[in-house]
mmCIF file of C-alpha atoms and ligand atoms in Angstrom:
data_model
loop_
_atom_site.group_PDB
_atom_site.id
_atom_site.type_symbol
_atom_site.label_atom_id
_atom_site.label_comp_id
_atom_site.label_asym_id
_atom_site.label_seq_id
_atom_site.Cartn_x
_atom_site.Cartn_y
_atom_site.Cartn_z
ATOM 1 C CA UNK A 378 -75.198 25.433 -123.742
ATOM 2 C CA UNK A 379 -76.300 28.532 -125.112
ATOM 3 C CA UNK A 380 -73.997 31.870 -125.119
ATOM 4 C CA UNK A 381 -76.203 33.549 -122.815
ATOM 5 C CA UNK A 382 -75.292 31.459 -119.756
ATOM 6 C CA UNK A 383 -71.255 31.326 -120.477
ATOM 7 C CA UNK A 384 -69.561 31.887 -117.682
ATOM 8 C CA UNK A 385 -66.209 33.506 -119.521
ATOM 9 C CA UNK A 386 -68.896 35.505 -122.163
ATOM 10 C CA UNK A 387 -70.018 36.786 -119.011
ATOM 11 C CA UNK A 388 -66.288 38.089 -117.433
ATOM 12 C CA UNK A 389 -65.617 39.176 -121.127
ATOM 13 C CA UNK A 390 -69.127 41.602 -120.723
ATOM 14 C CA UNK A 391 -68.050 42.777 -117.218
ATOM 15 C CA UNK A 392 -71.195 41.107 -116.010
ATOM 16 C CA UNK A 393 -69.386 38.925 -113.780
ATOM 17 C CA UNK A 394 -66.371 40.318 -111.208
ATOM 18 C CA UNK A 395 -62.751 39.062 -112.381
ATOM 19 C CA UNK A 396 -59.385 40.911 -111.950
ATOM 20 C CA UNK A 397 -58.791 41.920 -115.224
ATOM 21 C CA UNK A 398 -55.038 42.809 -116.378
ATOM 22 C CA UNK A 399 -55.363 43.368 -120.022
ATOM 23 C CA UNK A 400 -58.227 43.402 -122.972
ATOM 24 C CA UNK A 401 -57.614 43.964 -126.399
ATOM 25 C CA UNK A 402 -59.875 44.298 -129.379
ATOM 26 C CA UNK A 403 -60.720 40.653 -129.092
ATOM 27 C CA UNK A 404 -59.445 38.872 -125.871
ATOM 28 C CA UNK A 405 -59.727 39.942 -122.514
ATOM 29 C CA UNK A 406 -57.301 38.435 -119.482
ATOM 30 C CA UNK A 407 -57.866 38.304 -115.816
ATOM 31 C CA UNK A 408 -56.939 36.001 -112.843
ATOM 32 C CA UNK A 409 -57.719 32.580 -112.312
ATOM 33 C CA UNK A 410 -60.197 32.249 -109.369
ATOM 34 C CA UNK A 411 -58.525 29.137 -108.161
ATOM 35 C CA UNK A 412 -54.933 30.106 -109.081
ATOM 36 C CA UNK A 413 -52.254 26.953 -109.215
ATOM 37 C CA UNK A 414 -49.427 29.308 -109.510
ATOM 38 C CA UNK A 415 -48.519 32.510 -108.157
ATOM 39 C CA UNK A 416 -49.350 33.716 -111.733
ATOM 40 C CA UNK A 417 -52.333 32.249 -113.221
ATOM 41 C CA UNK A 418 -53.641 34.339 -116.024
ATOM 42 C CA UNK A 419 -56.696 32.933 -118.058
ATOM 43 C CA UNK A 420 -56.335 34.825 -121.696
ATOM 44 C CA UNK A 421 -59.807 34.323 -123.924
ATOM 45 C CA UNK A 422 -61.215 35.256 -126.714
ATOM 46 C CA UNK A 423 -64.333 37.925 -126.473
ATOM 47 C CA UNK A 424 -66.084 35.310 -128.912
ATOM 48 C CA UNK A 425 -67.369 32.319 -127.881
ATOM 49 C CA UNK A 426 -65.574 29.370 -128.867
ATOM 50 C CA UNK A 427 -66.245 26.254 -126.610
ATOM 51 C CA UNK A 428 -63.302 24.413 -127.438
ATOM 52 C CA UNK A 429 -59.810 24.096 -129.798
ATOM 53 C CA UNK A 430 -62.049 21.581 -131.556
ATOM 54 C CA UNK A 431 -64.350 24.060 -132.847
ATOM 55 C CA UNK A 432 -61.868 26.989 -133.955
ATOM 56 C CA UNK A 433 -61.916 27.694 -137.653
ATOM 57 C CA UNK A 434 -59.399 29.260 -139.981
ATOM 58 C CA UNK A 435 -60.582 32.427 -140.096
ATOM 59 C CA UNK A 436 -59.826 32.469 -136.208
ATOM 60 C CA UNK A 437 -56.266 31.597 -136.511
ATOM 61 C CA UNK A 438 -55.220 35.227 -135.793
ATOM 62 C CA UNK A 439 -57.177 35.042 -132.978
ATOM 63 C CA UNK A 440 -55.388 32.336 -131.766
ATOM 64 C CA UNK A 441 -52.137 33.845 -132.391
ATOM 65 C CA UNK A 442 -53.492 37.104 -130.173
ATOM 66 C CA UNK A 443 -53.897 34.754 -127.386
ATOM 67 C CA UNK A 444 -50.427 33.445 -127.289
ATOM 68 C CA UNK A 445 -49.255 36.959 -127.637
ATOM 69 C CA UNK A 446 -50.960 38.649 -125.344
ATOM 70 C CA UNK A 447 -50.214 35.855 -122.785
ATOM 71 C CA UNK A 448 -46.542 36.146 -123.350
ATOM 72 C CA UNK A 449 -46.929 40.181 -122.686
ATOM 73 C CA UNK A 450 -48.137 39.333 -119.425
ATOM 74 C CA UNK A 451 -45.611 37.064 -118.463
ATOM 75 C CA UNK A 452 -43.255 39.879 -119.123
ATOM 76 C CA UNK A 453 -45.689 41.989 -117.444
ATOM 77 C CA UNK A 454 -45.776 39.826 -114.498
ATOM 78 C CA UNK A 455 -41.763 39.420 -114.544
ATOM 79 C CA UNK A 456 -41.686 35.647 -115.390
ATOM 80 C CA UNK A 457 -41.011 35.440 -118.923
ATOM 81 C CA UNK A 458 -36.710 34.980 -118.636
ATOM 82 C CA UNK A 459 -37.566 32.355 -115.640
ATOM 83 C CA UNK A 460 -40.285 30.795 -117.534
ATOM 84 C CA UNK A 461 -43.659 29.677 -117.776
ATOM 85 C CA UNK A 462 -46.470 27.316 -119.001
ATOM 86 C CA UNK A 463 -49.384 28.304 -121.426
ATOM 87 C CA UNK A 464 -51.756 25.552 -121.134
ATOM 88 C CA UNK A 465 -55.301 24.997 -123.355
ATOM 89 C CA UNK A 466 -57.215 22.263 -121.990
ATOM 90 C CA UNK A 467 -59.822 20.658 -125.041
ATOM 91 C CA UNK A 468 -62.757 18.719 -123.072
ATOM 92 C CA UNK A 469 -63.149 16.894 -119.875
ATOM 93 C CA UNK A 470 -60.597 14.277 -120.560
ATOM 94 C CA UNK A 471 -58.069 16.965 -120.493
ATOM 95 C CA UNK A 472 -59.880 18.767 -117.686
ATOM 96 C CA UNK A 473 -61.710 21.131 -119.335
ATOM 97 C CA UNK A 474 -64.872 22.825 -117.293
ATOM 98 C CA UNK A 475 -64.799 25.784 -118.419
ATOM 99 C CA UNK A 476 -66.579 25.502 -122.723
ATOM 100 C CA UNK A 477 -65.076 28.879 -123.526
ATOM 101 C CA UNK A 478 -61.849 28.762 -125.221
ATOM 102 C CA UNK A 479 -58.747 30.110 -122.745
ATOM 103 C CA UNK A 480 -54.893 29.904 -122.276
ATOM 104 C CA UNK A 481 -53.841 29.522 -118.694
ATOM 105 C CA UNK A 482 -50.679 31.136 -118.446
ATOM 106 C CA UNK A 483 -48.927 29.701 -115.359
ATOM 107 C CA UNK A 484 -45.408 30.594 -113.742
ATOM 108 C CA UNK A 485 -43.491 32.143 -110.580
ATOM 109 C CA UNK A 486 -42.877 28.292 -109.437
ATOM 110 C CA UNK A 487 -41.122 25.484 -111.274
ATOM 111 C CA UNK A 488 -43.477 23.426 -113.360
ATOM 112 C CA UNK A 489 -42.959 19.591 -113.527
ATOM 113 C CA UNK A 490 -42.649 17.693 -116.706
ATOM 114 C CA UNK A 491 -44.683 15.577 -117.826
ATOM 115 C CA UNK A 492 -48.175 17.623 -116.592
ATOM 116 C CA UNK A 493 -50.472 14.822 -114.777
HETATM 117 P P1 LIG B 1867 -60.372 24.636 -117.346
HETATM 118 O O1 LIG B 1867 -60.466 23.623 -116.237
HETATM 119 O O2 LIG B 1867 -59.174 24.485 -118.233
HETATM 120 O O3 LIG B 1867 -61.664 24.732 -118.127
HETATM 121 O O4 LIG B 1867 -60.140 26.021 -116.635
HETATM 122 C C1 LIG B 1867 -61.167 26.778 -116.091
HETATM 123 C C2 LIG B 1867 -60.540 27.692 -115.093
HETATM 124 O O5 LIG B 1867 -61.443 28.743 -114.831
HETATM 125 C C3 LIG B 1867 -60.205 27.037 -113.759
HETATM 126 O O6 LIG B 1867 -58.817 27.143 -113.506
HETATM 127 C C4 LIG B 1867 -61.057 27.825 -112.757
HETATM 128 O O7 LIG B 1867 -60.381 28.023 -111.537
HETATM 129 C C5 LIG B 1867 -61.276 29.131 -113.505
HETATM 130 N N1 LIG B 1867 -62.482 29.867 -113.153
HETATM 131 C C6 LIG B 1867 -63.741 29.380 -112.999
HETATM 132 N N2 LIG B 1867 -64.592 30.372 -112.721
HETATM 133 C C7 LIG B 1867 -63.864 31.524 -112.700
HETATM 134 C C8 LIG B 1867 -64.172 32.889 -112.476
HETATM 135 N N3 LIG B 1867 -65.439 33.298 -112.207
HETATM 136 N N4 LIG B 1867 -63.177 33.799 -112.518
HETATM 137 C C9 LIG B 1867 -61.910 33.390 -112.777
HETATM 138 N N5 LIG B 1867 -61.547 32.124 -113.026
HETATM 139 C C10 LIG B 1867 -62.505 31.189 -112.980
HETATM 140 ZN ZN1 LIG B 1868 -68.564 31.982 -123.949
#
């Protein structure tokens, strides 16, 4: 798939309608379309990386933006004392259909351990 037609490359370029809640230099954040929680945050990176598999070290800061930012929202959103779940789905056989790296950041319920 080529970069042009990425769905998230497309929300990060405002060429798509999402709710966004934060951006930074390199990630934007905005609500899941299909939300599982009563928060559910996707966080992504403004560059296109279609999976963990493919991240390389010089994206590791990247990485650790993601988690960051994600936990800034949960405070934002008032869920980070009760808790929550950032989950980063690698290919279909974790459930991956979206091939543009992003955290879901989940919470305002209790999650159930293990996930299916
Ligand atoms: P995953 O299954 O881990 O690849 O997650 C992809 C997520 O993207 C799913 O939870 C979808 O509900 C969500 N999603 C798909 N299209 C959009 C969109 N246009 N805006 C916001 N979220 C979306
Ligand atoms: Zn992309």
């Amino acid at each position: 798939m080529k970069v042009k037609d990425c769905l998230f490359c497309k929300v990060a370029a405002r060429e798509i309608d999402a709710k966004f809640v934060a951006e930074g230099d390199d990630w934007v954040a905005f609500r899941d379309i299909n939300p599982q929680a009563p928060t559910h945050v996707l966080v992504i990176p403004r560059e296109h990386v279609p999976t963990s598999n493919d991240l390389r070290p010089y994206q590791e800061a990247l990485v650790g933006q993601l988690v960051r930012a994600a936990a800034e929202i949960a405070r934002g959103e008032g869920i980070a004392e009760e808790g929550y779940r950032i989950v980063l789905n690698c290919n279909r056989g974790a459930g991956q259909s979206v091939f543009h790296l992003h955290l879901h950041l989940l919470g305002g319920r209790p999650m159930r351990w293990p996930p299916g």
